Tab-separated table of C-alpha atoms and ligand atoms in Angstrom:
chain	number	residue	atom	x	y	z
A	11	UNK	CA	0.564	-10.128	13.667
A	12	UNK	CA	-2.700	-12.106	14.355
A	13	UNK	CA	-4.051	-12.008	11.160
A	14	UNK	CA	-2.443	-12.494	7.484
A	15	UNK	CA	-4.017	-10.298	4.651
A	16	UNK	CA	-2.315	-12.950	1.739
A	17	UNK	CA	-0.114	-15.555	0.922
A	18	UNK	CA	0.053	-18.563	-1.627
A	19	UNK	CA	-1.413	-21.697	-0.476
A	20	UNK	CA	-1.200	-25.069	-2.153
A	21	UNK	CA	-1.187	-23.689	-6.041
A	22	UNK	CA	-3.835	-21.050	-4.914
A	23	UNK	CA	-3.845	-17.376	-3.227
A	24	UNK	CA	-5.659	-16.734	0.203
A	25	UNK	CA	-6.214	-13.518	0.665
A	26	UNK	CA	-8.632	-11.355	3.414
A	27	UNK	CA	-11.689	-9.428	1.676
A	28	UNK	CA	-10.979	-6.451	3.340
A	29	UNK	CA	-14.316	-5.051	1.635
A	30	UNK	CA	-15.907	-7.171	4.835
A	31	UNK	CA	-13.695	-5.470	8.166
A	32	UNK	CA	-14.179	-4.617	10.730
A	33	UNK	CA	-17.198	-6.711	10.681
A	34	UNK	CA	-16.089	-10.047	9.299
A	35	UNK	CA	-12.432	-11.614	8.672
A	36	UNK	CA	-12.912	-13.807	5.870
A	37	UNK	CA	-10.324	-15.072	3.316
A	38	UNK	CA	-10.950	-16.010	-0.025
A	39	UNK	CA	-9.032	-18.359	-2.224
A	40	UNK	CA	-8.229	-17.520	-6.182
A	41	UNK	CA	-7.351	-19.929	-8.661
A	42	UNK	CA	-7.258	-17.896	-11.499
A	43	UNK	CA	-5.486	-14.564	-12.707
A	44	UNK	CA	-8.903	-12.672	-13.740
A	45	UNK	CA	-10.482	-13.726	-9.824
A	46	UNK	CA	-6.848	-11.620	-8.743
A	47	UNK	CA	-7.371	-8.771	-11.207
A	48	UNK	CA	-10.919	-8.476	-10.407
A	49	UNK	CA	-9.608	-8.699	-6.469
A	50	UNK	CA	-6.924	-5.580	-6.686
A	51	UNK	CA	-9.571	-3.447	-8.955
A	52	UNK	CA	-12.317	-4.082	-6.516
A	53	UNK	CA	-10.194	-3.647	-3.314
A	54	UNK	CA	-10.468	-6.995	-1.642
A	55	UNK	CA	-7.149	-6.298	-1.511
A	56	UNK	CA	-5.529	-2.942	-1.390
A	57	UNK	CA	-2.282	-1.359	-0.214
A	58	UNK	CA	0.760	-0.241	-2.625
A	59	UNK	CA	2.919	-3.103	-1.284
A	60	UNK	CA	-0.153	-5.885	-0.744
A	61	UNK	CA	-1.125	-5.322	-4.412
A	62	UNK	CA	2.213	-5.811	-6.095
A	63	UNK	CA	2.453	-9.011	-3.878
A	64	UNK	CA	-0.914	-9.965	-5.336
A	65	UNK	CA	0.112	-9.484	-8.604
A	66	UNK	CA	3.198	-11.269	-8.211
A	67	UNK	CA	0.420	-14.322	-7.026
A	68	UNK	CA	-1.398	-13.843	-10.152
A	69	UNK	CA	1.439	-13.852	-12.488
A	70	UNK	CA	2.375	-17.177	-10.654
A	71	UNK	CA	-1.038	-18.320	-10.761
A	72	UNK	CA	-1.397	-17.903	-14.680
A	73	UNK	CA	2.065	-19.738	-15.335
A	74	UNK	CA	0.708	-22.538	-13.470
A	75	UNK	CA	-2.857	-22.662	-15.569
A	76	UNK	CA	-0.852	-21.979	-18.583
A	77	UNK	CA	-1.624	-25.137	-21.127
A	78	UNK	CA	0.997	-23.467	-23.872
A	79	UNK	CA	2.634	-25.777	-25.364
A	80	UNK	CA	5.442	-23.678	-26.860
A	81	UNK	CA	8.114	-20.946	-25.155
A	82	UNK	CA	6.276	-18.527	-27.493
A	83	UNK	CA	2.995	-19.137	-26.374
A	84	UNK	CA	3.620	-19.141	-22.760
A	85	UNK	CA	5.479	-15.993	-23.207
A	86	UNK	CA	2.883	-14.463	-25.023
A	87	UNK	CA	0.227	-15.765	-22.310
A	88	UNK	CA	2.388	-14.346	-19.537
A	89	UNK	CA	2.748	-10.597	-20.863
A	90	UNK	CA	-1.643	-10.420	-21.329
A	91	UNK	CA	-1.387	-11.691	-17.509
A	92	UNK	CA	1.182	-8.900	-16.923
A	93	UNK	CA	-0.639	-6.336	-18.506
A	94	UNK	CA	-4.360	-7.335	-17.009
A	95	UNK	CA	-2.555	-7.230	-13.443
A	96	UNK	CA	-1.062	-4.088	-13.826
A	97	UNK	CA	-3.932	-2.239	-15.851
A	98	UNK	CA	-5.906	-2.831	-12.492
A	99	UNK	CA	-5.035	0.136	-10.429
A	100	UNK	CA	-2.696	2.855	-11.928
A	101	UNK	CA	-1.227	5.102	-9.102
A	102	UNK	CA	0.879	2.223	-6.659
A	103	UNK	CA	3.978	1.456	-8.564
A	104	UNK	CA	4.327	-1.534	-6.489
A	105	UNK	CA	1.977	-2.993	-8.669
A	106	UNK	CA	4.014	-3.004	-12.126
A	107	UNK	CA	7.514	-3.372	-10.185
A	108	UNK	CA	6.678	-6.801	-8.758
A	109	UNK	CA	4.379	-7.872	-12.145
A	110	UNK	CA	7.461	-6.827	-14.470
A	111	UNK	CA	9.986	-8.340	-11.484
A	112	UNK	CA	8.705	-11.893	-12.422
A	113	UNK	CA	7.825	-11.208	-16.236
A	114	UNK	CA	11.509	-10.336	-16.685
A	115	UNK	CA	12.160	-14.447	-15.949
A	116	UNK	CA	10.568	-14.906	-19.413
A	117	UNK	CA	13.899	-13.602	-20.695
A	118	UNK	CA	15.505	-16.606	-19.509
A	119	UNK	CA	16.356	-19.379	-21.853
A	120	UNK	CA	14.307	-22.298	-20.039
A	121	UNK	CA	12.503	-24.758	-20.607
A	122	UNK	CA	8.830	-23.993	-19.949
A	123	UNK	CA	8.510	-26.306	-16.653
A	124	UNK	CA	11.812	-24.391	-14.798
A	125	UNK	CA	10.386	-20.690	-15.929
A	126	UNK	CA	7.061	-21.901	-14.282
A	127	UNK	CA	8.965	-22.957	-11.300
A	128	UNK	CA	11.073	-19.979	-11.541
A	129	UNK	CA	8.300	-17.908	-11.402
A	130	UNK	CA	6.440	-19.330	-8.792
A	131	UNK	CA	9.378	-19.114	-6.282
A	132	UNK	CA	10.400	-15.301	-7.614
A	133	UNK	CA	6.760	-14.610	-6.503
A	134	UNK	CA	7.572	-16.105	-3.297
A	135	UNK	CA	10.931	-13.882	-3.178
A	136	UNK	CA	8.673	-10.720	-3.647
A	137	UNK	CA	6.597	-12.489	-0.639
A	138	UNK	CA	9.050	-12.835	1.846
A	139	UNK	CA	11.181	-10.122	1.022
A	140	UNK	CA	8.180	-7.156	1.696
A	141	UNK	CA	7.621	-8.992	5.350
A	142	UNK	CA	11.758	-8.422	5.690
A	143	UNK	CA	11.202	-4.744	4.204
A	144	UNK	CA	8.626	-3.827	6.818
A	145	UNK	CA	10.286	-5.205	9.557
A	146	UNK	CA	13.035	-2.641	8.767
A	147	UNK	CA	11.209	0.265	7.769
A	148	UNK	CA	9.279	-0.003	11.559
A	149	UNK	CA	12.913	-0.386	13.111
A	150	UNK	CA	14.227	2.800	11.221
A	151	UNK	CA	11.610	4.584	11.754
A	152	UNK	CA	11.011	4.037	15.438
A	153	UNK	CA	13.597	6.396	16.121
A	154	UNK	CA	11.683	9.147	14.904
A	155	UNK	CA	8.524	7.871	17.276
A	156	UNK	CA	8.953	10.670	20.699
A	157	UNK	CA	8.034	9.104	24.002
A	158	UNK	CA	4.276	10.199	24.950
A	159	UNK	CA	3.920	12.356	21.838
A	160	UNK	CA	0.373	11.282	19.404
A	161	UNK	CA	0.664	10.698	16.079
A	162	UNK	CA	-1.724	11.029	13.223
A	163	UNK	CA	-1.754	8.160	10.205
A	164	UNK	CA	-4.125	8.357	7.211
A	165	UNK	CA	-5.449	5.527	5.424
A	166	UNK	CA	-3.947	2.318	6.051
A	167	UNK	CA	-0.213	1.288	5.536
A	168	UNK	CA	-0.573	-1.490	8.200
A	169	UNK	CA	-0.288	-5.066	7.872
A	170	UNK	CA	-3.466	-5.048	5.690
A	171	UNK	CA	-1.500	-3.256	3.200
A	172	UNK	CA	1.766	-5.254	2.803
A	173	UNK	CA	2.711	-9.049	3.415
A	174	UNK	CA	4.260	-8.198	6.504
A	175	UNK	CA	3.927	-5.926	9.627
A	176	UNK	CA	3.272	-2.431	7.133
A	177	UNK	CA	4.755	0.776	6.807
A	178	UNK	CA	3.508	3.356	8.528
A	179	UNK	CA	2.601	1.323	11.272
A	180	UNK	CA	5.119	-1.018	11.209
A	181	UNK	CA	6.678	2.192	12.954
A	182	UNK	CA	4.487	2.155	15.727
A	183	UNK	CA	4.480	-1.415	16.303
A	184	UNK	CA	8.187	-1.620	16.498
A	185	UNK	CA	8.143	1.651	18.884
A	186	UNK	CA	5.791	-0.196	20.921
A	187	UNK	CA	7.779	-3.202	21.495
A	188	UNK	CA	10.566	-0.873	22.139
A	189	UNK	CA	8.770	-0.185	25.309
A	190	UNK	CA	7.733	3.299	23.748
A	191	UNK	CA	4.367	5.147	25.180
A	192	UNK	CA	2.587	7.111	22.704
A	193	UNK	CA	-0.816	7.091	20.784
A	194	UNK	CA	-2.073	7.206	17.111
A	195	UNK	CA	-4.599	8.850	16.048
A	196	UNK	CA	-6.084	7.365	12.523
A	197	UNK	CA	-7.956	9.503	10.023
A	198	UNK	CA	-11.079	7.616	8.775
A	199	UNK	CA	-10.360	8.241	5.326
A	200	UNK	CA	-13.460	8.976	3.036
A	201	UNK	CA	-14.591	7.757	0.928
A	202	UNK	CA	-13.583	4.082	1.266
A	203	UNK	CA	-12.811	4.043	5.295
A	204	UNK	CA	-9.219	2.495	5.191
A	205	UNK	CA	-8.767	4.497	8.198
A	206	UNK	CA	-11.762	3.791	10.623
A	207	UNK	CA	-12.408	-0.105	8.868
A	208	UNK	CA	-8.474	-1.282	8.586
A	209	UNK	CA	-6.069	1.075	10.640
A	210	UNK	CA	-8.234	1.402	13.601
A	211	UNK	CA	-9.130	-2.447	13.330
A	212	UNK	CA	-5.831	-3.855	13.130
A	213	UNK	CA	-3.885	-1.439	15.453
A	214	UNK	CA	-6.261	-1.739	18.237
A	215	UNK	CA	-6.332	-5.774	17.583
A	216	UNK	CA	-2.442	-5.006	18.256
A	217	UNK	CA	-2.640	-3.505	21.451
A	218	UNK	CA	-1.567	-0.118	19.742
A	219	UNK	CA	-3.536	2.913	21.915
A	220	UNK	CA	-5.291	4.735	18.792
A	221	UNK	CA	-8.227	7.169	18.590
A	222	UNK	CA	-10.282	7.217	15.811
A	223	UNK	CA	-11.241	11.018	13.935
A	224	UNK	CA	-12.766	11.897	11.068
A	225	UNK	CA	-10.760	13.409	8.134
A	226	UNK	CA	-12.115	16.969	8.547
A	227	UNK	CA	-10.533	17.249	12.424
A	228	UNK	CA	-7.992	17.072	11.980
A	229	UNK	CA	-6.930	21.306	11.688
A	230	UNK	CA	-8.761	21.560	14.735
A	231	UNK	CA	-6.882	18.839	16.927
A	232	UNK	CA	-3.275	19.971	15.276
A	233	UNK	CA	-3.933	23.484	16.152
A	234	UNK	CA	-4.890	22.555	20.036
A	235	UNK	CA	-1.642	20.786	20.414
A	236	UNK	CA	-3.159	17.075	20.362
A	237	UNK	CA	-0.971	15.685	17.473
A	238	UNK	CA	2.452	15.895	17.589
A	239	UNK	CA	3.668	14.212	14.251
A	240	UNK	CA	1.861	12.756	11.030
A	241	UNK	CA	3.008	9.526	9.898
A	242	UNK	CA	1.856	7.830	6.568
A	243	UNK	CA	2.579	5.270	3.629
A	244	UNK	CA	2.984	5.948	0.152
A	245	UNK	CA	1.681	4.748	-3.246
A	246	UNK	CA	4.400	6.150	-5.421
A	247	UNK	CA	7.714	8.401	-4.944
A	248	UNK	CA	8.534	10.260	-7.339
A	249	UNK	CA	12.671	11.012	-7.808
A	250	UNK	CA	12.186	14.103	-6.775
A	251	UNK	CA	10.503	13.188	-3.530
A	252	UNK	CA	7.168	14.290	-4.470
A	253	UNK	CA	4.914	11.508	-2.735
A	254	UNK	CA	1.228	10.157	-4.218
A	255	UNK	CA	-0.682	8.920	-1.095
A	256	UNK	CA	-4.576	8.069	-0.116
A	257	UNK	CA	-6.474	11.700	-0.750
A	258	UNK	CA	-6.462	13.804	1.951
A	259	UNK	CA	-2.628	13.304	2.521
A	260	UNK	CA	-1.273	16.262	1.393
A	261	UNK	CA	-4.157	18.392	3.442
A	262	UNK	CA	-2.841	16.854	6.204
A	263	UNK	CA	0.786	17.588	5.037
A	264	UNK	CA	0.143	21.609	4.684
A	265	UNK	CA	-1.701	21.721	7.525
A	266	UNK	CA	1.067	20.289	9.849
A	267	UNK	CA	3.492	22.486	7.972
A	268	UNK	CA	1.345	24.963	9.178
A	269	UNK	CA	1.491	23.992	12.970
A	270	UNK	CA	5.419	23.122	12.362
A	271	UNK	CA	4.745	19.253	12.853
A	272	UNK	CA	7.058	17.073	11.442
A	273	UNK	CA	4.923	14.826	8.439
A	274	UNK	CA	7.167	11.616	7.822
A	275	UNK	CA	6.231	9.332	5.068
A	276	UNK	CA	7.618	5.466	5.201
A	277	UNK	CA	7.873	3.197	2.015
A	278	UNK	CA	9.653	0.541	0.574
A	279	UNK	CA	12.311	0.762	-2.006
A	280	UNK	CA	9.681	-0.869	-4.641
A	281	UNK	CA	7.725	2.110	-3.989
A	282	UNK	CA	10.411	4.980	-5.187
A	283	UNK	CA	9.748	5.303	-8.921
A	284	UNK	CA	12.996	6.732	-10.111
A	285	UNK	CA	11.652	7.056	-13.677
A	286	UNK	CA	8.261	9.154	-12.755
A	287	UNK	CA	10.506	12.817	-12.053
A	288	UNK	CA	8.602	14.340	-9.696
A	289	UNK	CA	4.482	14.158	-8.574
A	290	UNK	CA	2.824	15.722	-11.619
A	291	UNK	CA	3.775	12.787	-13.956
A	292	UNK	CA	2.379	10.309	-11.453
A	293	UNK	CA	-1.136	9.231	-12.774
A	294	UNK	CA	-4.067	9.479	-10.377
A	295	UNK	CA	-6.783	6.462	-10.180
A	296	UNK	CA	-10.263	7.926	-10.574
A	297	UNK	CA	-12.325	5.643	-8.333
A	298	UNK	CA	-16.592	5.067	-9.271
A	299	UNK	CA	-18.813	7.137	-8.277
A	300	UNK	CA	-20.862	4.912	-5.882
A	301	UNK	CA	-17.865	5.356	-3.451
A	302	UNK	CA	-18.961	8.998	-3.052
A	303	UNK	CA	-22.603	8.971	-2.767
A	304	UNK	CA	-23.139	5.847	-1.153
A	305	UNK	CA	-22.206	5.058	2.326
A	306	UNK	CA	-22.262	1.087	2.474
A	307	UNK	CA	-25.171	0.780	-0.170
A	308	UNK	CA	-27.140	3.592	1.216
A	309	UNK	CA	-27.722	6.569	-1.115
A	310	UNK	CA	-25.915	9.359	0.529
A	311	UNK	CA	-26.101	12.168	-2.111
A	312	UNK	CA	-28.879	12.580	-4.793
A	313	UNK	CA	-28.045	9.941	-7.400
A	314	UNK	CA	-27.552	12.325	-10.259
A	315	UNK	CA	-24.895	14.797	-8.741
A	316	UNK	CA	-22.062	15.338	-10.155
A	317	UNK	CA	-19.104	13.324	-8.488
A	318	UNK	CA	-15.625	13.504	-8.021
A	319	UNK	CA	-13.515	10.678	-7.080
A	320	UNK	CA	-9.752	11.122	-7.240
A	321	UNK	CA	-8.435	7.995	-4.846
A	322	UNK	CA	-4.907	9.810	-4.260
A	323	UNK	CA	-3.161	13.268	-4.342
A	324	UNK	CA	0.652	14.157	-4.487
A	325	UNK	CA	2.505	15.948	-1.764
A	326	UNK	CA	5.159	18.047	-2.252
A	327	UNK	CA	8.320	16.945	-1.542
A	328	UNK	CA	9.149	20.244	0.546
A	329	UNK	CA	6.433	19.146	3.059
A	330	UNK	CA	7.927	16.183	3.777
A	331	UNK	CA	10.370	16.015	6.889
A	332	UNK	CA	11.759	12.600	6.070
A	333	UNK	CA	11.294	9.605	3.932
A	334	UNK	CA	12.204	5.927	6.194
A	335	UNK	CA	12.593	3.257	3.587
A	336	UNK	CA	13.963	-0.737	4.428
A	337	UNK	CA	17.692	1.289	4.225
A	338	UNK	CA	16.894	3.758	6.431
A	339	UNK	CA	15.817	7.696	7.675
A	340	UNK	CA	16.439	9.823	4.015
A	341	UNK	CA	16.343	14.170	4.294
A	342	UNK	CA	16.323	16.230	1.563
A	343	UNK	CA	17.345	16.814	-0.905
A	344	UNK	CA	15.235	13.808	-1.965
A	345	UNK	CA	16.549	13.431	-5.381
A	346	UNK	CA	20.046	12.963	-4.696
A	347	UNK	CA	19.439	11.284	-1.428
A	348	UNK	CA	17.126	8.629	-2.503
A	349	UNK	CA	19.240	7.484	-5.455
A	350	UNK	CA	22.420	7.372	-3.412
A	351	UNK	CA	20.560	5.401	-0.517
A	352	UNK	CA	19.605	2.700	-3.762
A	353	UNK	CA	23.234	2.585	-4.668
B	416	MRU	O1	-6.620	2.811	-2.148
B	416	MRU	P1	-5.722	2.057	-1.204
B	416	MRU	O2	-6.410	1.593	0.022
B	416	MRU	O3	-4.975	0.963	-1.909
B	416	MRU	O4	-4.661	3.149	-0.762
B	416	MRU	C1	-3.639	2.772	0.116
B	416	MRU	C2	-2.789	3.892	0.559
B	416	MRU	O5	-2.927	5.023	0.128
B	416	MRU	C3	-1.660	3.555	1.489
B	416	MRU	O6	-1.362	4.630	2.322
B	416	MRU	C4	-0.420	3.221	0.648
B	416	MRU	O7	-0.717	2.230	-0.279
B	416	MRU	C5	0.725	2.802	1.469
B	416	MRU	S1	0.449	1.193	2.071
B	416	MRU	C6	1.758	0.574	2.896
């Protein structure tokens, strides 16, 4: 990759404000836990598997501000960081799993100097073991990738949304490098743009051949025969398979069930939520209004309408033709399949 989207620095967190591409790469650098909250809630970052990463940051980054002078107060200190982390964004499970990954260390009968350390280098774990995840994921999955076939992603589960390569298209940059010609076709993704700002941005940066559409195309291009599979990330799997992605996902989903294309969806392990049963119990950010009738600070819509924001929707796990996680390509029946691939 020829950019990084975060990483820990010298006792601080660099991370790209994403809020600024295509226009401007700039990283900022956080000291403090509230600068990463505020960061995840606001979308300088973004991404199920970026934002647990960034959490795990900000947990390390408030054990290393921490003046407690007792166990107890440290441990109290740490679950407040835990809790403002994971309060910031409620639909990516990759967000509590890393937080509660390196709040569990406070179990640990240290002193408080090793759980600091402890910490610190757990975060790091979570680091380098998401760049390892993706890596595998885009190996899996590049079996699925057809020579000269086009494939539609929505959103962005690139490199911008993990530490590492991405998901989704970690997929095609592994297919590419396995000498595989094909296209991509990315879905701009109202209202925030992941898809014409980040995918387009960072797959064309990486030499991937990708066409950029807007979301409301994309019946019309399925149904002349100009996409040939759908490819996406995932903010939360449910046990049952049921999958919460960026809205507009599961439109996509019925409507290539409806043209019989294959819809894959690719995800780490940290995303599968074996405790949320299936897609109805997963809860659904409701993003501000501004989002929807502004379009980059111009007023788009009369001010007072009436707005609806939802930032995800949940996609049946029927729809879905296969699930590639760090392990490997999973089929239904999801429930069984997924657990047994853990084991
Ligand atoms: O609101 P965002 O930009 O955080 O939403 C991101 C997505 O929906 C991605 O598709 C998902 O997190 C998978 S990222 C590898």
């Amino acid at each position: 990759m020829n950019f990084y989207t975060l990483k820990w620095q010298d006792g601080t967190v660099l991370m790209m404000d994403q809020r600024k591409l295509p226009t401007q790469e700039i990283y900022n650098t956080y000291t403090r836990i509230e600068e990463v909250a505020e960061a995840i809630k606001t979308m300088v970052v973004r991404g199920a598997p970026a934002i647990g990463v960034a959490g795990a940051f900000g947990m390390a980054l408030a054990a290393q501000n921490s003046q407690a002078g007792s166990l107890e107060t440290f441990r109290q200190e740490m679950d407040q960081a835990a809790d403002l982390l994971i309060s910031q964004r409620p639909t990516a499970v990759n967000l509590p799993w890393a937080v509660r990954r390196v709040q569990n260390l406070l179990n640990q009968n240290n002193s408080l100097e090793v759980l600091k350390e402890n910490i610190l280098s757990e975060a790091l774990n979570i680091f380098e073991e998401d760049v390892a995840m993706c890596e595998a994921m885009g190996k899996h999955g590049a079996q699925l990738i057809e020579e000269g076939k086009t494939y539609l992603t929505h959103c962005n589960a690139g490199a911008l949304a993990t530490a590492g390569q991405g998901t989704a298209l970690s997929v095609f940059y592994e297919a590419a490098k396995e000498g595989k010609k094909f296209s991509v076709i990315a879905s701009e993704t109202r209202p925030f743009l992941q898809g014409a700002r980040l995918t387009a941005w960072e797959l064309e940066k990486n030499g991937i051949d990708v066409t950029l559409i807007t979301d409301n195309m994309v019946a019309h291009l399925m149904k002349l025969g100009k996409i040939h599979g759908v490819v996406t990330g995932s903010d939360r799997i449910a046990a049952n398979g049921d999958v919460a992605n960026k809205i507009g996902t599961y439109g996509a989903a019925l409507l290539a069930k409806a043209h019989k294309i294959p819809f894959y969806v690719v995800a780490p392990y940290s995303t599968v939520d074996f405790e949320t049963p299936n897609g109805e119990a997963i809860p659904i950010e409701e993003r501000p209004r501004e989002e929807v009738i502004q379009f980059f600070g111009t007023a788009s819509a009369p001010e007072s309408i009436r707005v609806l924001n939802p930032a995800f929707d949940v996609t049946p796990a029927e729809l879905i033709k296969a699930i590639v996680t760090e392990r490997g390509i999973v089929h239904a029946p999801y429930k069984i399949n997924l657990a047994q691939q853990l084991k």
